[in-house]
CSV table of N, CA and C in Angstrom, one decimal:
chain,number,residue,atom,x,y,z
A,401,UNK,N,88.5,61.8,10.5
A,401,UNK,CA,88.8,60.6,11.3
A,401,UNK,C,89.8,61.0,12.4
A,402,UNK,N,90.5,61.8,12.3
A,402,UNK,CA,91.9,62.3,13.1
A,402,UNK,C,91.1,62.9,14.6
A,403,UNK,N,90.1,63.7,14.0
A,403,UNK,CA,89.4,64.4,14.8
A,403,UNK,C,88.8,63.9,16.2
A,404,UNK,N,88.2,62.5,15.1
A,404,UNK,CA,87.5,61.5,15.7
A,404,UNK,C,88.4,60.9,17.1
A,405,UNK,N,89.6,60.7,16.3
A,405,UNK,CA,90.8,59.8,17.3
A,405,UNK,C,91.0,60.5,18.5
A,406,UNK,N,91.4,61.8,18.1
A,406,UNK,CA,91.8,62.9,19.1
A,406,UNK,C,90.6,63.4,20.2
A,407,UNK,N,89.3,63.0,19.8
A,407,UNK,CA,88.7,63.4,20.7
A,407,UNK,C,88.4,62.3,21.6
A,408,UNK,N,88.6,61.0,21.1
A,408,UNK,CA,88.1,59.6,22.2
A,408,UNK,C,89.8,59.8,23.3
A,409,UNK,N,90.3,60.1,23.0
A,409,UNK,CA,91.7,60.2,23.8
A,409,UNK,C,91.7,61.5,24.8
A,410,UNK,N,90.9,62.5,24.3
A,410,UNK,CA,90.7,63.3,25.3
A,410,UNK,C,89.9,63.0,26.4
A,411,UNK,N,89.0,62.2,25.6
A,411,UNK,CA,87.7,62.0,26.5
A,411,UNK,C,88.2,61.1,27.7
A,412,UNK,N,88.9,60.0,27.1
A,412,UNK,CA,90.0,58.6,28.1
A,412,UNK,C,90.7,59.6,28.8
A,413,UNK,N,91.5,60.6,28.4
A,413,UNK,CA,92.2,61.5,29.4
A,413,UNK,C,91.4,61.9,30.2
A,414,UNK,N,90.2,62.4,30.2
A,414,UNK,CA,89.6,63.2,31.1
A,414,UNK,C,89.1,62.4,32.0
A,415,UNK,N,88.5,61.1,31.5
A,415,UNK,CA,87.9,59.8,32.3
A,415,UNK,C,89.1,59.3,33.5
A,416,UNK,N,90.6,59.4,33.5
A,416,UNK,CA,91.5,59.1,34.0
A,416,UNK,C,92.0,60.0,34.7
A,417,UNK,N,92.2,61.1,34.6
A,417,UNK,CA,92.2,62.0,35.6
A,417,UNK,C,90.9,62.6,36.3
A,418,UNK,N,90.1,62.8,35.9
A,418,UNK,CA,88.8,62.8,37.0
A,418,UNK,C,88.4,61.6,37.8
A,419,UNK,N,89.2,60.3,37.7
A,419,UNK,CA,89.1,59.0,38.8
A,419,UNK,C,90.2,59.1,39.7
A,420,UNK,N,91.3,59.7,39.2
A,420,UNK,CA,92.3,60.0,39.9
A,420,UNK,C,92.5,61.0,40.5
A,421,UNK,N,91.8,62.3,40.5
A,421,UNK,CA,91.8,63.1,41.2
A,421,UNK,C,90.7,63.0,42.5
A,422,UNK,N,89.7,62.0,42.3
A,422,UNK,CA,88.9,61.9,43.7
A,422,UNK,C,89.8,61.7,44.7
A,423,UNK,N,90.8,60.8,44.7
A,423,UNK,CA,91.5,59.8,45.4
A,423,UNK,C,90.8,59.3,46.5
A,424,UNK,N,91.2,58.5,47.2
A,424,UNK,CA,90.7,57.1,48.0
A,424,UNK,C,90.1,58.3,49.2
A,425,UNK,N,88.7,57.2,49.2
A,425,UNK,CA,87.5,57.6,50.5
A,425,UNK,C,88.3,57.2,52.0
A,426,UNK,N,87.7,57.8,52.8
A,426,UNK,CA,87.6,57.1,54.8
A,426,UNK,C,87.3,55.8,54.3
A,427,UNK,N,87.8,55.1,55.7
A,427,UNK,CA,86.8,53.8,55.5
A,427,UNK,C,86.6,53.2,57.6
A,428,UNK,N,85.6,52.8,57.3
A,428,UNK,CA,85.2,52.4,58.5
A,428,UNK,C,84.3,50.8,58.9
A,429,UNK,N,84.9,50.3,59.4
A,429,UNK,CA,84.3,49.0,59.7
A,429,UNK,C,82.8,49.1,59.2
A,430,UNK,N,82.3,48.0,58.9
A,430,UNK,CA,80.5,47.8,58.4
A,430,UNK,C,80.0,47.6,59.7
A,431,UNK,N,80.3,47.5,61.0
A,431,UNK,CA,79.3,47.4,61.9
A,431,UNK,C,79.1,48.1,62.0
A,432,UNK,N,77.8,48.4,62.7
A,432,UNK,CA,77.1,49.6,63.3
A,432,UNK,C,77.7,50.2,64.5
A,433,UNK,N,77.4,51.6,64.3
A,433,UNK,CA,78.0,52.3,65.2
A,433,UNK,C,77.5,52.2,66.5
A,434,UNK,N,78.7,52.4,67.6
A,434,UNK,CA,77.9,52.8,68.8
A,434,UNK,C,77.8,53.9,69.4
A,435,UNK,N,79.1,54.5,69.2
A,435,UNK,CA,79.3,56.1,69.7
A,435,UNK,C,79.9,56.5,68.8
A,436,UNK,N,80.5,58.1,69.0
A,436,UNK,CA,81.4,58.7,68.8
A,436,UNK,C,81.6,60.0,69.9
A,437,UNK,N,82.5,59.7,70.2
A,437,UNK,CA,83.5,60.9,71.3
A,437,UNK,C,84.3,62.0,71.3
A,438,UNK,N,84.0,63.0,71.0
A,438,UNK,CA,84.5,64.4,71.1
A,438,UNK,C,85.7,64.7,72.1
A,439,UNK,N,86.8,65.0,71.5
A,439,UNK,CA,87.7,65.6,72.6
A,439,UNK,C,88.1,66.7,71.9
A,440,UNK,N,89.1,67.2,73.2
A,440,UNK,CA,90.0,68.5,72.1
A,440,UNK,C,91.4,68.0,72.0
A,441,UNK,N,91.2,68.2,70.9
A,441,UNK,CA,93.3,67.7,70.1
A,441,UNK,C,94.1,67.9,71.6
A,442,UNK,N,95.0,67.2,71.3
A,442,UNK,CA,96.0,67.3,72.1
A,442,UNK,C,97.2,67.2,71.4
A,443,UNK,N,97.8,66.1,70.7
A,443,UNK,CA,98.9,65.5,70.4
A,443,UNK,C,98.5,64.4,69.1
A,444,UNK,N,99.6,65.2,68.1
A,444,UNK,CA,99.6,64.2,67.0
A,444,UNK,C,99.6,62.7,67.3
A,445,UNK,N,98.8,61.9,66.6
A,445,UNK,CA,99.4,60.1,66.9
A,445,UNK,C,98.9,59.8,68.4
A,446,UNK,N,98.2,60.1,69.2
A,446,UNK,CA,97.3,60.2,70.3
A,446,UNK,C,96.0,60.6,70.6
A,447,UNK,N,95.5,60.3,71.6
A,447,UNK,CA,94.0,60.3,71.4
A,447,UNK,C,93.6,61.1,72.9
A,448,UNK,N,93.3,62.3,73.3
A,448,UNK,CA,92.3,63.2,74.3
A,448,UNK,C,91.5,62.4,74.5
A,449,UNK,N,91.9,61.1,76.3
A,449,UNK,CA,91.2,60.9,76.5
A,449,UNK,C,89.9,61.2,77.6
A,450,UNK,N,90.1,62.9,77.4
A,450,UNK,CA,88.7,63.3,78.1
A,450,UNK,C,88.1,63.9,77.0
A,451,UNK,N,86.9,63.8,77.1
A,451,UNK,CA,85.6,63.5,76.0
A,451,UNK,C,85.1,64.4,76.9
A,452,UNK,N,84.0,65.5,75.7
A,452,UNK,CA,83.0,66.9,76.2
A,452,UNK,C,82.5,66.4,75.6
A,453,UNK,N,82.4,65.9,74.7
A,453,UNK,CA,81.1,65.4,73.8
A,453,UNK,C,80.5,64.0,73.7
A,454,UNK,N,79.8,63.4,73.5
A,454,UNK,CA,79.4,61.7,73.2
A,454,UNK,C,78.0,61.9,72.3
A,455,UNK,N,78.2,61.2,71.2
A,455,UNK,CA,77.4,60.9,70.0
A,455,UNK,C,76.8,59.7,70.2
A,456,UNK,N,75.4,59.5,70.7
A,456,UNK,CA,74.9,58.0,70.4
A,456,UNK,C,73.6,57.7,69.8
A,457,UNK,N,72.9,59.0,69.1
A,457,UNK,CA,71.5,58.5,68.4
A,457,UNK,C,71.6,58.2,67.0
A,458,UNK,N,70.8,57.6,66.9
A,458,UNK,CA,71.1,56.6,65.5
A,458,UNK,C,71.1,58.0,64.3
A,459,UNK,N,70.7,59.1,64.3
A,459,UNK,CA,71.1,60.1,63.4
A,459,UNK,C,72.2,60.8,63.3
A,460,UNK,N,72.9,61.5,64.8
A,460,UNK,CA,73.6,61.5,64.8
A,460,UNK,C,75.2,61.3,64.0
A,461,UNK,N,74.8,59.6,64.4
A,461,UNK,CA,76.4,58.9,64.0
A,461,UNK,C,76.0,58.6,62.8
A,462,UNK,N,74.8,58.1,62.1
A,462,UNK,CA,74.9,58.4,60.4
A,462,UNK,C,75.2,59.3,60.0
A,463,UNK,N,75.3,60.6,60.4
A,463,UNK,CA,75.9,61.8,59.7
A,463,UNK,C,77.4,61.7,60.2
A,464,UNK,N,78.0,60.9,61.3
A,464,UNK,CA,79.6,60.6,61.4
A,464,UNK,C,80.2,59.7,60.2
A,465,UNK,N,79.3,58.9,60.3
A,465,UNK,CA,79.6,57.9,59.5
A,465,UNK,C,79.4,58.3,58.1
A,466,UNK,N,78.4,58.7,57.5
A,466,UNK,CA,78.5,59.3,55.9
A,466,UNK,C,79.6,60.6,55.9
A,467,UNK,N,79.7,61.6,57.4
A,467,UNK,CA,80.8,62.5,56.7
A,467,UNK,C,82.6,62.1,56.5
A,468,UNK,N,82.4,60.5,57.5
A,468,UNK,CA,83.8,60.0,57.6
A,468,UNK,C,84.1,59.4,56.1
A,469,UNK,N,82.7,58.6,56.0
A,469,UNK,CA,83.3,57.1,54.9
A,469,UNK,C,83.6,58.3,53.8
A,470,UNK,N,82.1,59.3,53.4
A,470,UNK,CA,82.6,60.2,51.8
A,470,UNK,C,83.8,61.2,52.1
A,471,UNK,N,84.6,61.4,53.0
A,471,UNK,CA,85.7,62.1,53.0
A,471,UNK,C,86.6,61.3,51.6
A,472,UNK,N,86.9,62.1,51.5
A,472,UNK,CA,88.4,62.0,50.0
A,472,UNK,C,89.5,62.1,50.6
A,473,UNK,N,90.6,61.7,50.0
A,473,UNK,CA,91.9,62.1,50.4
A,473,UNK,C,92.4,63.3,49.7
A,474,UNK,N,92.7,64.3,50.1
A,474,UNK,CA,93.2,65.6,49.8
A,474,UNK,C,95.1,65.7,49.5
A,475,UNK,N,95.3,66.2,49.0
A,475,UNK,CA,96.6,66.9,48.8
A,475,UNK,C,96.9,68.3,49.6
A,476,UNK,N,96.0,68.7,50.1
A,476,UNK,CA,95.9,70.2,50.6
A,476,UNK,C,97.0,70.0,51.9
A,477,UNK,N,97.7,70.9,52.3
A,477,UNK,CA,98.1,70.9,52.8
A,477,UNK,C,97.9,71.9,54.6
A,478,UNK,N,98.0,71.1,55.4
A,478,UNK,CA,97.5,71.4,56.9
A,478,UNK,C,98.5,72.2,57.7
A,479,UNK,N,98.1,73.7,57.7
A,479,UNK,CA,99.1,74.4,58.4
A,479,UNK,C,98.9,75.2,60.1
A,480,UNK,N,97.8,73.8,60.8
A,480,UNK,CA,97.4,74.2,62.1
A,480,UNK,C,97.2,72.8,63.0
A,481,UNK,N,96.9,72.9,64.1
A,481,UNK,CA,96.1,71.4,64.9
A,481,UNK,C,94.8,71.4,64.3
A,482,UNK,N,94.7,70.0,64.6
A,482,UNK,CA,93.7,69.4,64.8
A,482,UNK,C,92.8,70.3,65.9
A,483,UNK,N,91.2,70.2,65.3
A,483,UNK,CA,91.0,71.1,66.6
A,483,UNK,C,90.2,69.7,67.4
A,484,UNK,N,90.1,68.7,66.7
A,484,UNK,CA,89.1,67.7,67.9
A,484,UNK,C,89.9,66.0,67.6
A,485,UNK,N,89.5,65.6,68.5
A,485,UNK,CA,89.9,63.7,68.5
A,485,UNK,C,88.6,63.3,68.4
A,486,UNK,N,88.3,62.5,67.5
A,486,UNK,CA,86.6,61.9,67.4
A,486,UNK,C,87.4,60.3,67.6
A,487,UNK,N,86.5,59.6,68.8
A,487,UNK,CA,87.4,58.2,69.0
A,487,UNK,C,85.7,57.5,68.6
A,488,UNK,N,85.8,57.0,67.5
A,488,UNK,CA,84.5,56.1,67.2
A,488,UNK,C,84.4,54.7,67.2
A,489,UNK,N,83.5,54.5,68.0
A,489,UNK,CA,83.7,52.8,68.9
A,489,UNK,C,81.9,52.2,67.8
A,490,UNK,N,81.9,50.9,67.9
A,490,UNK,CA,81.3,50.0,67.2
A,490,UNK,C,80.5,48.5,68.0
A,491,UNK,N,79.5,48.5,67.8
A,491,UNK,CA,78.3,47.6,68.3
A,491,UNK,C,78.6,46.2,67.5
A,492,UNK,N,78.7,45.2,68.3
A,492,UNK,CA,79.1,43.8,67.8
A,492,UNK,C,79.0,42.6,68.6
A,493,UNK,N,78.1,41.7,68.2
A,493,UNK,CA,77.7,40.6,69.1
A,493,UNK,C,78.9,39.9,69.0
A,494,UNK,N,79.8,39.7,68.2
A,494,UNK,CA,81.1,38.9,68.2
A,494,UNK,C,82.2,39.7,69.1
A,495,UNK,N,82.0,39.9,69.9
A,495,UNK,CA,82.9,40.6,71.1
A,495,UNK,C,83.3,42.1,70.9
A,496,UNK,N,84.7,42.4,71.6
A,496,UNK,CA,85.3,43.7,71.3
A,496,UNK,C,85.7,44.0,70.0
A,497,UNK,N,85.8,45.3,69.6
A,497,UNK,CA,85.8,45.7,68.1
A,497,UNK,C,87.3,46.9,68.3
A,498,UNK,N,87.8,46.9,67.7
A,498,UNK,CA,88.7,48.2,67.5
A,498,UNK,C,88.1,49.4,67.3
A,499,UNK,N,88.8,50.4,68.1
A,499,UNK,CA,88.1,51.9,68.1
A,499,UNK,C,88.9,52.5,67.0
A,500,UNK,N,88.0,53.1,66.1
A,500,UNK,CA,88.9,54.2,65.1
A,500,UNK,C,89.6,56.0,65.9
A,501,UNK,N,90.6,56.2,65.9
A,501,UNK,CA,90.8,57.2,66.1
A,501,UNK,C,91.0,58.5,65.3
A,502,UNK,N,90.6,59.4,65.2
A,502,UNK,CA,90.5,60.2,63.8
A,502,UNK,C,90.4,61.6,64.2
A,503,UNK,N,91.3,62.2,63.8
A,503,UNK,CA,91.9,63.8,64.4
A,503,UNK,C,91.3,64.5,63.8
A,504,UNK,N,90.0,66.0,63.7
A,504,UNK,CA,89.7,66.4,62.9
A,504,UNK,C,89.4,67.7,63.0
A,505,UNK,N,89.9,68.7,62.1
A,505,UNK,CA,89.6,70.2,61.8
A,505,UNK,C,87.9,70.7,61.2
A,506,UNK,N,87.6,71.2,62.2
A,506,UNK,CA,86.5,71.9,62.2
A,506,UNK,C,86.3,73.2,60.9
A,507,UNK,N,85.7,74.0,60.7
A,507,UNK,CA,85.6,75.2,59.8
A,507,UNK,C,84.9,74.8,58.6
A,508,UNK,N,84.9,75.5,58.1
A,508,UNK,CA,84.4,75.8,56.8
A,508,UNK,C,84.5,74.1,56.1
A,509,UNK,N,85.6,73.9,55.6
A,509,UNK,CA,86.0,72.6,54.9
A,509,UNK,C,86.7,71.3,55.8
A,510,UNK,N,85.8,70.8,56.7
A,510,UNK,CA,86.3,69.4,57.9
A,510,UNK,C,87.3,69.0,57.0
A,511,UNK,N,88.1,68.8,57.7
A,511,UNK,CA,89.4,67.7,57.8
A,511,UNK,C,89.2,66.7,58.4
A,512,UNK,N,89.8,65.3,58.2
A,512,UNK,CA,90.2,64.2,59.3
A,512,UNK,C,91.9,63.7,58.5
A,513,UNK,N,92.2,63.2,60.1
A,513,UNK,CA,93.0,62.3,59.5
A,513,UNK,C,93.3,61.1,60.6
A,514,UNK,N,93.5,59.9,60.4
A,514,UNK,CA,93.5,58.6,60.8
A,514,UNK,C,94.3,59.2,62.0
A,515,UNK,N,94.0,58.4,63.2
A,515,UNK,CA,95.2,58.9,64.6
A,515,UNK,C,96.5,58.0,64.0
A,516,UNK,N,97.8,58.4,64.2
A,516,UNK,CA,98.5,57.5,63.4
A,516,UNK,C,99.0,57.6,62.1
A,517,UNK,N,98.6,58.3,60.9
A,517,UNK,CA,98.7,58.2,59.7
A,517,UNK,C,99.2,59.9,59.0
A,518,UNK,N,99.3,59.7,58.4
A,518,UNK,CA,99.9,60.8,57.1
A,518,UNK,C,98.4,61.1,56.2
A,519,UNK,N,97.6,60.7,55.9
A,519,UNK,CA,96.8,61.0,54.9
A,519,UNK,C,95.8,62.0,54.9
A,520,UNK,N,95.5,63.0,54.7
A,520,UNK,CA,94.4,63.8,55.1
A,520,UNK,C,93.4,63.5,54.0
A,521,UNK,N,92.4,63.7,54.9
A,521,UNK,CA,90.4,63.7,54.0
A,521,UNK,C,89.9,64.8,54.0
A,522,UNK,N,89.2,65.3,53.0
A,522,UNK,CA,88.4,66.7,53.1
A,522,UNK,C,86.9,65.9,53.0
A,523,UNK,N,86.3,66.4,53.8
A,523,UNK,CA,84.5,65.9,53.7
A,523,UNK,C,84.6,67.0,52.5
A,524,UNK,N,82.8,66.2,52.2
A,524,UNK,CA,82.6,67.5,51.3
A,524,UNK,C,81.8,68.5,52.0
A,525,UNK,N,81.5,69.5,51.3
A,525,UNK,CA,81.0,71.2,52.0
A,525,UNK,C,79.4,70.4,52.6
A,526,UNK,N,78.5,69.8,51.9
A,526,UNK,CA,77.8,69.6,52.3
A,526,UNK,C,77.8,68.9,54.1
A,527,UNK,N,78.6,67.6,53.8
A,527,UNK,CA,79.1,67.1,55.4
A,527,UNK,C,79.5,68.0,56.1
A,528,UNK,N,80.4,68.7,55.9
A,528,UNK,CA,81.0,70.2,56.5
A,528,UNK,C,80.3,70.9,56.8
A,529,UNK,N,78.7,71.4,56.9
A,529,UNK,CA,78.4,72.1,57.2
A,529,UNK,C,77.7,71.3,58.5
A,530,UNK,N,77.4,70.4,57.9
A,530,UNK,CA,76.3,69.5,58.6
A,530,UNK,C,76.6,68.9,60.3
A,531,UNK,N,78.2,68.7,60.0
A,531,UNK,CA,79.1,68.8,60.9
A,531,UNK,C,78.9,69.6,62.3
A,532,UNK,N,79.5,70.4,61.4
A,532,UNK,CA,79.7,72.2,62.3
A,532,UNK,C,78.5,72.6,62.9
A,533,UNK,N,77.5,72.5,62.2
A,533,UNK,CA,75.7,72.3,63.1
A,533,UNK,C,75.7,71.8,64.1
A,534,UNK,N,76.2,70.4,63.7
A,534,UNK,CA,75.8,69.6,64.8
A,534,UNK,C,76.6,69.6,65.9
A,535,UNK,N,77.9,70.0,65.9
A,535,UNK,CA,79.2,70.5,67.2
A,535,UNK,C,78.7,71.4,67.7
A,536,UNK,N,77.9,72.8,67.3
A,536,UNK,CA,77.5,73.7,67.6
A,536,UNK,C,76.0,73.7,68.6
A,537,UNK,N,75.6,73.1,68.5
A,537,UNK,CA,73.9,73.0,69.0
A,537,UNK,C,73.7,71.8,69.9
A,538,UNK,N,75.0,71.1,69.9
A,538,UNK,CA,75.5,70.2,71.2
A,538,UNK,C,75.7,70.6,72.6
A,539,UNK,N,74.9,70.0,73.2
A,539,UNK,CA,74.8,70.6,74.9
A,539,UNK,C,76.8,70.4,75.5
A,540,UNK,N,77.1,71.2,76.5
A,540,UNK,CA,78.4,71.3,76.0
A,540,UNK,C,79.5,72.0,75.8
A,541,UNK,N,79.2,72.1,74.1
A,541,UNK,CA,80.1,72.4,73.5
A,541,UNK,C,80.7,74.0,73.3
């Protein structure tokens, strides 16, 4: 019976720290996207407003938008710039919409983090690569 007890508590332990260790996703408005805009970093809490890049086919910005929303919040700690400003703007018959601004490290494992904010997101490897593809084979870049 002991055995029994000690293993449902491990199992709740493990259930509670593997929900807690995801920590909290990106999040991005439900409208559809309209662009996204490529710059190079400049300045923390600011946004490079000259753009080398512009994202506007509908595959494209689903792969912004799946590698933004499934980003996690990370603990890792960031010991470089930002190498890009992605300013992502939004399609909406109810007028103007707020642009997200989102500062983000390229490489192996993408980074973002909110223009403005403290929180860093790691995509996962898969978005990460998928990313870096698609920065790369961009007229451009």
């Amino acid at each position: 019976m002991r055995w029994r007890i000690g293993m449902f508590v491990l199992l709740i332990a493990m259930g509670v720290v593997g929900c807690t260790s995801l920590g909290e996703q990106m999040d991005l408005l439900d409208e559809p996207l309209r662009e996204v805009k490529v710059s190079y970093f400049e300045n923390y809490g600011g946004m490079n407003e000259e753009t080398f890049l512009s994202f506007d086919s509908a595959e494209d910005l689903e792969l912004f938008r799946e590698a933004i929303t499934t980003a996690v919040q990370s603990s890792a700690e960031i010991s470089s710039d930002p190498d890009y400003d992605l300013q992502v703007t939004y399609n909406s018959n109810d007028g103007e919409l707020p642009t997200h601004g989102i500062h983000m490290w390229a490489g192996e494992a993408v980074t973002f983090l909110y223009i403005a904010d403290e929180d860093v997101y790691a995509a996962t490897p898969q978005m990460s690569k998928k990313l870096n593809d698609l920065l790369k084979k961009a007229p451009n870049s």
